[in-house]
PDB file of C-alpha atoms in Angstrom:
ATOM      1  CA  MET A 142     146.155 139.989-241.558  1.00  0.00           C
ATOM      2  CA  LYS A 143     143.784 140.150-244.503  1.00  0.00           C
ATOM      3  CA  ARG A 144     144.139 136.445-245.127  1.00  0.00           C
ATOM      4  CA  VAL A 145     143.458 135.644-241.525  1.00  0.00           C
ATOM      5  CA  LEU A 146     140.366 137.902-241.679  1.00  0.00           C
ATOM      6  CA  VAL A 147     139.101 136.312-244.918  1.00  0.00           C
ATOM      7  CA  LEU A 148     139.751 132.888-243.459  1.00  0.00           C
ATOM      8  CA  MET A 149     137.858 133.676-240.276  1.00  0.00           C
ATOM      9  CA  LEU A 150     134.873 135.099-242.309  1.00  0.00           C
ATOM     10  CA  LEU A 151     134.930 131.915-244.415  1.00  0.00           C
ATOM     11  CA  VAL A 152     134.911 129.711-241.293  1.00  0.00           C
ATOM     12  CA  VAL A 153     132.037 131.670-239.664  1.00  0.00           C
ATOM     13  CA  ALA A 154     130.106 131.452-242.964  1.00  0.00           C
ATOM     14  CA  VAL A 155     130.514 127.727-243.125  1.00  0.00           C
ATOM     15  CA  ALA A 156     129.598 127.310-239.455  1.00  0.00           C
ATOM     16  CA  ALA A 157     126.514 129.467-239.885  1.00  0.00           C
ATOM     17  CA  ALA A 158     125.405 127.292-242.864  1.00  0.00           C
ATOM     18  CA  GLN A 159     125.533 124.113-240.706  1.00  0.00           C
ATOM     19  CA  GLU A 160     122.381 123.350-238.746  1.00  0.00           C
ATOM     20  CA  VAL A 161     122.711 122.985-235.045  1.00  0.00           C
ATOM     21  CA  ASP A 162     119.454 120.952-234.895  1.00  0.00           C
ATOM     22  CA  PRO A 163     118.421 118.534-237.690  1.00  0.00           C
ATOM     23  CA  PRO A 164     115.537 119.695-239.793  1.00  0.00           C
ATOM     24  CA  ARG A 165     112.277 118.051-239.000  1.00  0.00           C
ATOM     25  CA  ASP A 166     111.928 116.444-242.349  1.00  0.00           C
ATOM     26  CA  SER A 167     110.638 112.948-241.403  1.00  0.00           C
ATOM     27  CA  MET A 168     107.193 111.537-240.828  1.00  0.00           C
ATOM     28  CA  ASP A 169     106.192 111.423-237.145  1.00  0.00           C
ATOM     29  CA  PHE A 170     103.712 109.172-235.288  1.00  0.00           C
ATOM     30  CA  PHE A 171     101.592 110.021-232.249  1.00  0.00           C
ATOM     31  CA  LEU A 172      99.433 108.479-229.532  1.00  0.00           C
ATOM     32  CA  GLY A 173      96.876 110.567-227.652  1.00  0.00           C
ATOM     33  CA  TYR A 174      94.364 110.350-224.830  1.00  0.00           C
ATOM     34  CA  GLY A 175      92.022 112.828-223.231  1.00  0.00           C
ATOM     35  CA  ALA A 176      88.491 113.938-222.410  1.00  0.00           C
ATOM     36  CA  TRP A 177      85.505 113.807-224.837  1.00  0.00           C
ATOM     37  CA  LEU A 178      82.519 116.065-224.156  1.00  0.00           C
ATOM     38  CA  PRO A 179      79.887 115.306-226.716  1.00  0.00           C
ATOM     39  CA  GLY A 180      76.312 116.878-227.076  1.00  0.00           C
ATOM     40  CA  LEU A 181      77.211 120.160-225.443  1.00  0.00           C
ATOM     41  CA  LEU A 182      74.865 122.112-227.731  1.00  0.00           C
ATOM     42  CA  ASN A 183      71.889 119.873-226.852  1.00  0.00           C
ATOM     43  CA  ASP A 184      69.118 120.955-224.562  1.00  0.00           C
ATOM     44  CA  ASP A 185      68.719 118.670-221.508  1.00  0.00           C
ATOM     45  CA  ASN A 186      71.922 116.866-222.312  1.00  0.00           C
ATOM     46  CA  LYS A 187      72.537 113.831-220.050  1.00  0.00           C
ATOM     47  CA  LEU A 188      75.829 112.610-221.551  1.00  0.00           C
ATOM     48  CA  GLU A 189      78.718 112.694-219.111  1.00  0.00           C
ATOM     49  CA  VAL A 190      82.358 113.650-219.726  1.00  0.00           C
ATOM     50  CA  GLY A 191      83.990 110.568-221.434  1.00  0.00           C
ATOM     51  CA  SER A 192      87.465 109.563-222.679  1.00  0.00           C
ATOM     52  CA  ALA A 193      89.025 109.634-226.100  1.00  0.00           C
ATOM     53  CA  PHE A 194      92.150 108.057-227.620  1.00  0.00           C
ATOM     54  CA  LEU A 195      93.768 108.504-231.041  1.00  0.00           C
ATOM     55  CA  VAL A 196      96.746 107.169-233.020  1.00  0.00           C
ATOM     56  CA  GLY A 197      98.071 108.513-236.246  1.00  0.00           C
ATOM     57  CA  ALA A 198     100.770 109.997-238.350  1.00  0.00           C
ATOM     58  CA  GLU A 199     101.802 113.509-239.429  1.00  0.00           C
ATOM     59  CA  THR A 200     103.772 114.963-242.299  1.00  0.00           C
ATOM     60  CA  PRO A 201     107.024 116.817-241.778  1.00  0.00           C
ATOM     61  CA  MET A 202     106.643 120.499-241.200  1.00  0.00           C
ATOM     62  CA  SER A 203     106.951 122.656-244.310  1.00  0.00           C
ATOM     63  CA  GLN A 204     107.247 126.364-243.531  1.00  0.00           C
ATOM     64  CA  GLY A 205     105.149 125.782-240.388  1.00  0.00           C
ATOM     65  CA  ASP A 206     102.388 123.750-242.092  1.00  0.00           C
ATOM     66  CA  GLN A 207     101.547 120.301-241.380  1.00  0.00           C
ATOM     67  CA  PHE A 208      98.861 117.571-242.130  1.00  0.00           C
ATOM     68  CA  ARG A 209      97.859 114.775-239.632  1.00  0.00           C
ATOM     69  CA  LEU A 210      95.894 111.660-240.179  1.00  0.00           C
ATOM     70  CA  SER A 211      94.365 109.983-237.159  1.00  0.00           C
ATOM     71  CA  ILE A 212      91.966 107.291-236.050  1.00  0.00           C
ATOM     72  CA  GLY A 213      90.582 106.920-232.659  1.00  0.00           C
ATOM     73  CA  GLY A 214      87.648 106.243-230.413  1.00  0.00           C
ATOM     74  CA  GLY A 215      85.420 108.103-227.900  1.00  0.00           C
ATOM     75  CA  PHE A 216      83.423 106.758-224.970  1.00  0.00           C
ATOM     76  CA  CYS A 217      80.996 108.360-222.612  1.00  0.00           C
ATOM     77  CA  ASN A 218      78.371 107.369-220.097  1.00  0.00           C
ATOM     78  CA  SER A 219      74.771 108.604-219.952  1.00  0.00           C
ATOM     79  CA  ASP A 220      72.719 109.585-217.014  1.00  0.00           C
ATOM     80  CA  ARG A 221      69.502 108.673-218.904  1.00  0.00           C
ATOM     81  CA  GLU A 222      67.549 105.788-217.658  1.00  0.00           C
ATOM     82  CA  TYR A 223      68.081 102.424-219.500  1.00  0.00           C
ATOM     83  CA  PHE A 224      71.282 103.642-221.303  1.00  0.00           C
ATOM     84  CA  ASP A 225      74.914 102.831-220.515  1.00  0.00           C
ATOM     85  CA  GLY A 226      76.424 105.331-222.912  1.00  0.00           C
ATOM     86  CA  ILE A 227      77.868 105.940-226.361  1.00  0.00           C
ATOM     87  CA  THR A 228      80.809 104.628-228.157  1.00  0.00           C
ATOM     88  CA  SER A 229      82.354 106.134-231.302  1.00  0.00           C
ATOM     89  CA  VAL A 230      85.071 105.614-233.805  1.00  0.00           C
ATOM     90  CA  MET A 231      86.491 108.699-235.625  1.00  0.00           C
ATOM     91  CA  LEU A 232      88.680 109.056-238.636  1.00  0.00           C
ATOM     92  CA  ASN A 233      90.144 112.581-239.086  1.00  0.00           C
ATOM     93  CA  LEU A 234      92.417 114.529-241.377  1.00  0.00           C
ATOM     94  CA  SER A 235      93.652 117.789-239.915  1.00  0.00           C
ATOM     95  CA  TYR A 236      95.707 120.771-241.127  1.00  0.00           C
ATOM     96  CA  ARG A 237      97.850 122.644-238.675  1.00  0.00           C
ATOM     97  CA  ASN A 238      99.742 125.904-238.812  1.00  0.00           C
ATOM     98  CA  TYR A 239     102.532 126.881-236.370  1.00  0.00           C
ATOM     99  CA  PRO A 240     102.549 130.673-236.712  1.00  0.00           C
ATOM    100  CA  PHE A 241     105.931 131.190-234.956  1.00  0.00           C
ATOM    101  CA  TYR A 242     107.680 128.439-236.894  1.00  0.00           C
ATOM    102  CA  ARG A 243     111.089 129.524-238.368  1.00  0.00           C
ATOM    103  CA  PRO A 244     112.653 127.392-241.215  1.00  0.00           C
ATOM    104  CA  TYR A 245     115.733 125.486-240.232  1.00  0.00           C
ATOM    105  CA  ALA A 246     115.308 126.465-236.509  1.00  0.00           C
ATOM    106  CA  GLY A 247     115.033 122.901-235.461  1.00  0.00           C
ATOM    107  CA  ALA A 248     113.097 121.652-232.491  1.00  0.00           C
ATOM    108  CA  ARG A 249     112.286 124.439-230.050  1.00  0.00           C
ATOM    109  CA  GLY A 250     110.756 124.298-226.607  1.00  0.00           C
ATOM    110  CA  LEU A 251     107.219 125.580-227.155  1.00  0.00           C
ATOM    111  CA  GLU A 252     105.306 125.964-230.412  1.00  0.00           C
ATOM    112  CA  PRO A 253     101.629 127.180-230.415  1.00  0.00           C
ATOM    113  CA  PHE A 254      99.431 126.078-233.231  1.00  0.00           C
ATOM    114  CA  ILE A 255      96.010 126.393-234.779  1.00  0.00           C
ATOM    115  CA  GLY A 256      94.282 124.034-237.146  1.00  0.00           C
ATOM    116  CA  PHE A 257      91.255 122.749-238.841  1.00  0.00           C
ATOM    117  CA  ILE A 258      89.922 119.092-238.667  1.00  0.00           C
ATOM    118  CA  GLY A 259      87.504 117.265-240.875  1.00  0.00           C
ATOM    119  CA  GLY A 260      86.549 113.511-241.121  1.00  0.00           C
ATOM    120  CA  GLY A 261      83.924 111.036-240.183  1.00  0.00           C
ATOM    121  CA  ILE A 262      82.363 109.428-237.185  1.00  0.00           C
ATOM    122  CA  VAL A 263      80.475 106.141-236.527  1.00  0.00           C
ATOM    123  CA  ALA A 264      78.737 105.984-233.197  1.00  0.00           C
ATOM    124  CA  TRP A 265      76.383 103.789-231.260  1.00  0.00           C
ATOM    125  CA  ASP A 266      74.713 103.621-227.941  1.00  0.00           C
ATOM    126  CA  SER A 267      74.352 100.670-225.494  1.00  0.00           C
ATOM    127  CA  VAL A 268      71.296  99.802-223.530  1.00  0.00           C
ATOM    128  CA  GLU A 269      71.434  98.390-219.981  1.00  0.00           C
ATOM    129  CA  GLU A 270      71.538  94.594-220.002  1.00  0.00           C
ATOM    130  CA  ASP A 271      68.472  94.074-217.888  1.00  0.00           C
ATOM    131  CA  TYR A 272      66.223  96.279-219.984  1.00  0.00           C
ATOM    132  CA  GLU A 273      64.516  95.030-223.166  1.00  0.00           C
ATOM    133  CA  GLY A 274      62.095  97.936-223.927  1.00  0.00           C
ATOM    134  CA  VAL A 275      64.581 100.038-225.883  1.00  0.00           C
ATOM    135  CA  ASP A 276      66.731  99.185-228.884  1.00  0.00           C
ATOM    136  CA  SER A 277      70.264 100.235-229.393  1.00  0.00           C
ATOM    137  CA  LYS A 278      70.840 102.708-232.219  1.00  0.00           C
ATOM    138  CA  SER A 279      73.799 103.393-234.452  1.00  0.00           C
ATOM    139  CA  THR A 280      74.582 106.290-236.793  1.00  0.00           C
ATOM    140  CA  GLY A 281      77.392 107.967-238.732  1.00  0.00           C
ATOM    141  CA  GLY A 282      78.282 111.084-240.498  1.00  0.00           C
ATOM    142  CA  ALA A 283      80.754 113.815-241.127  1.00  0.00           C
ATOM    143  CA  MET A 284      82.542 116.052-238.526  1.00  0.00           C
ATOM    144  CA  LEU A 285      84.285 119.388-238.818  1.00  0.00           C
ATOM    145  CA  GLY A 286      86.218 121.204-236.162  1.00  0.00           C
ATOM    146  CA  ALA A 287      88.934 123.691-235.131  1.00  0.00           C
ATOM    147  CA  GLU A 288      91.775 123.160-232.888  1.00  0.00           C
ATOM    148  CA  LEU A 289      94.171 125.256-230.781  1.00  0.00           C
ATOM    149  CA  GLY A 290      97.023 124.088-228.759  1.00  0.00           C
ATOM    150  CA  ALA A 291     100.768 124.004-228.225  1.00  0.00           C
ATOM    151  CA  ARG A 292     103.590 121.549-228.864  1.00  0.00           C
ATOM    152  CA  VAL A 293     106.177 121.144-226.117  1.00  0.00           C
ATOM    153  CA  LYS A 294     109.637 119.668-226.675  1.00  0.00           C
ATOM    154  CA  MET A 295     110.456 116.607-224.464  1.00  0.00           C
ATOM    155  CA  SER A 296     113.728 115.411-226.084  1.00  0.00           C
ATOM    156  CA  GLU A 297     115.399 115.694-229.428  1.00  0.00           C
ATOM    157  CA  ASP A 298     112.926 113.386-231.224  1.00  0.00           C
ATOM    158  CA  MET A 299     109.942 113.507-228.922  1.00  0.00           C
ATOM    159  CA  PHE A 300     107.162 116.116-228.290  1.00  0.00           C
ATOM    160  CA  PHE A 301     103.962 116.440-226.283  1.00  0.00           C
ATOM    161  CA  ASP A 302     100.923 118.161-227.860  1.00  0.00           C
ATOM    162  CA  ILE A 303      98.159 119.724-225.754  1.00  0.00           C
ATOM    163  CA  THR A 304      95.056 120.209-227.932  1.00  0.00           C
ATOM    164  CA  LEU A 305      91.507 121.775-227.483  1.00  0.00           C
ATOM    165  CA  THR A 306      89.320 120.783-230.350  1.00  0.00           C
ATOM    166  CA  GLY A 307      85.784 122.211-230.964  1.00  0.00           C
ATOM    167  CA  GLU A 308      83.751 119.732-233.076  1.00  0.00           C
ATOM    168  CA  TRP A 309      80.579 120.134-235.111  1.00  0.00           C
ATOM    169  CA  VAL A 310      79.102 116.607-235.441  1.00  0.00           C
ATOM    170  CA  PRO A 311      75.575 116.637-236.771  1.00  0.00           C
ATOM    171  CA  ILE A 312      74.682 112.968-237.092  1.00  0.00           C
ATOM    172  CA  GLY A 313      71.539 111.019-238.082  1.00  0.00           C
ATOM    173  CA  ALA A 314      70.168 109.355-234.951  1.00  0.00           C
ATOM    174  CA  GLU A 315      69.108 110.235-231.416  1.00  0.00           C
ATOM    175  CA  LEU A 316      71.657 108.222-229.480  1.00  0.00           C
ATOM    176  CA  ALA A 317      71.281 107.160-225.767  1.00  0.00           C
ATOM    177  CA  GLY A 318      67.783 108.819-225.523  1.00  0.00           C
ATOM    178  CA  GLU A 319      69.028 112.345-226.417  1.00  0.00           C
ATOM    179  CA  GLU A 320      66.345 114.325-228.220  1.00  0.00           C
ATOM    180  CA  GLU A 321      68.885 116.054-230.457  1.00  0.00           C
ATOM    181  CA  LYS A 322      70.705 114.386-233.377  1.00  0.00           C
ATOM    182  CA  ASP A 323      73.948 116.031-232.627  1.00  0.00           C
ATOM    183  CA  LEU A 324      77.112 115.052-230.863  1.00  0.00           C
ATOM    184  CA  SER A 325      78.875 118.456-231.237  1.00  0.00           C
ATOM    185  CA  GLY A 326      81.253 119.222-228.330  1.00  0.00           C
ATOM    186  CA  ILE A 327      84.887 119.488-227.530  1.00  0.00           C
ATOM    187  CA  ARG A 328      87.831 117.194-226.989  1.00  0.00           C
ATOM    188  CA  ILE A 329      90.768 118.002-224.764  1.00  0.00           C
ATOM    189  CA  GLN A 330      93.688 115.709-225.502  1.00  0.00           C
ATOM    190  CA  GLY A 331      97.397 115.190-224.809  1.00  0.00           C
ATOM    191  CA  SER A 332      99.439 113.435-227.482  1.00  0.00           C
ATOM    192  CA  LEU A 333     102.947 112.056-227.414  1.00  0.00           C
ATOM    193  CA  VAL A 334     104.649 112.678-230.832  1.00  0.00           C
ATOM    194  CA  PHE A 335     107.708 110.511-231.689  1.00  0.00           C
TER     195      PHE A 335
END
């Protein structure tokens, strides 16, 4: 009887040491798309809600911490006379923390996260074709932000991220007739991680 008990304990210990889900120890890639709302801190802002996309890669999770590198673009129209809108290209490095992450737990259904983002932006405006009295401007600079969101499991190797990012973007030119040299605002995006 003692041998059977010892053998059963040994089997249970070996089974417990085996991981049901594989650890997330490989690099992942992502594609994202969503809404871009620049210039929200500006007085008399005439920029409309635009769209933004991004592509990138993220490091494996290590105790719930993760780094992401992304490049993407943003587009928005303007209600100002003579201007069509603004186009931008953004390069970002972000850090995320998953506060409810458990080591070796594998992929779960829902994982909230918080993070910080930094990088650079190049932006330019476009003037209506039939108007020649205003020149197009371009500018660039640094951007900082904070993000809040959740990761939802779609399959064993695929996830969907929903992210709200607040961005501080003080840049060096008044684009699309805006009086403020600032494109600070928010991005709301969904990303497919695979």
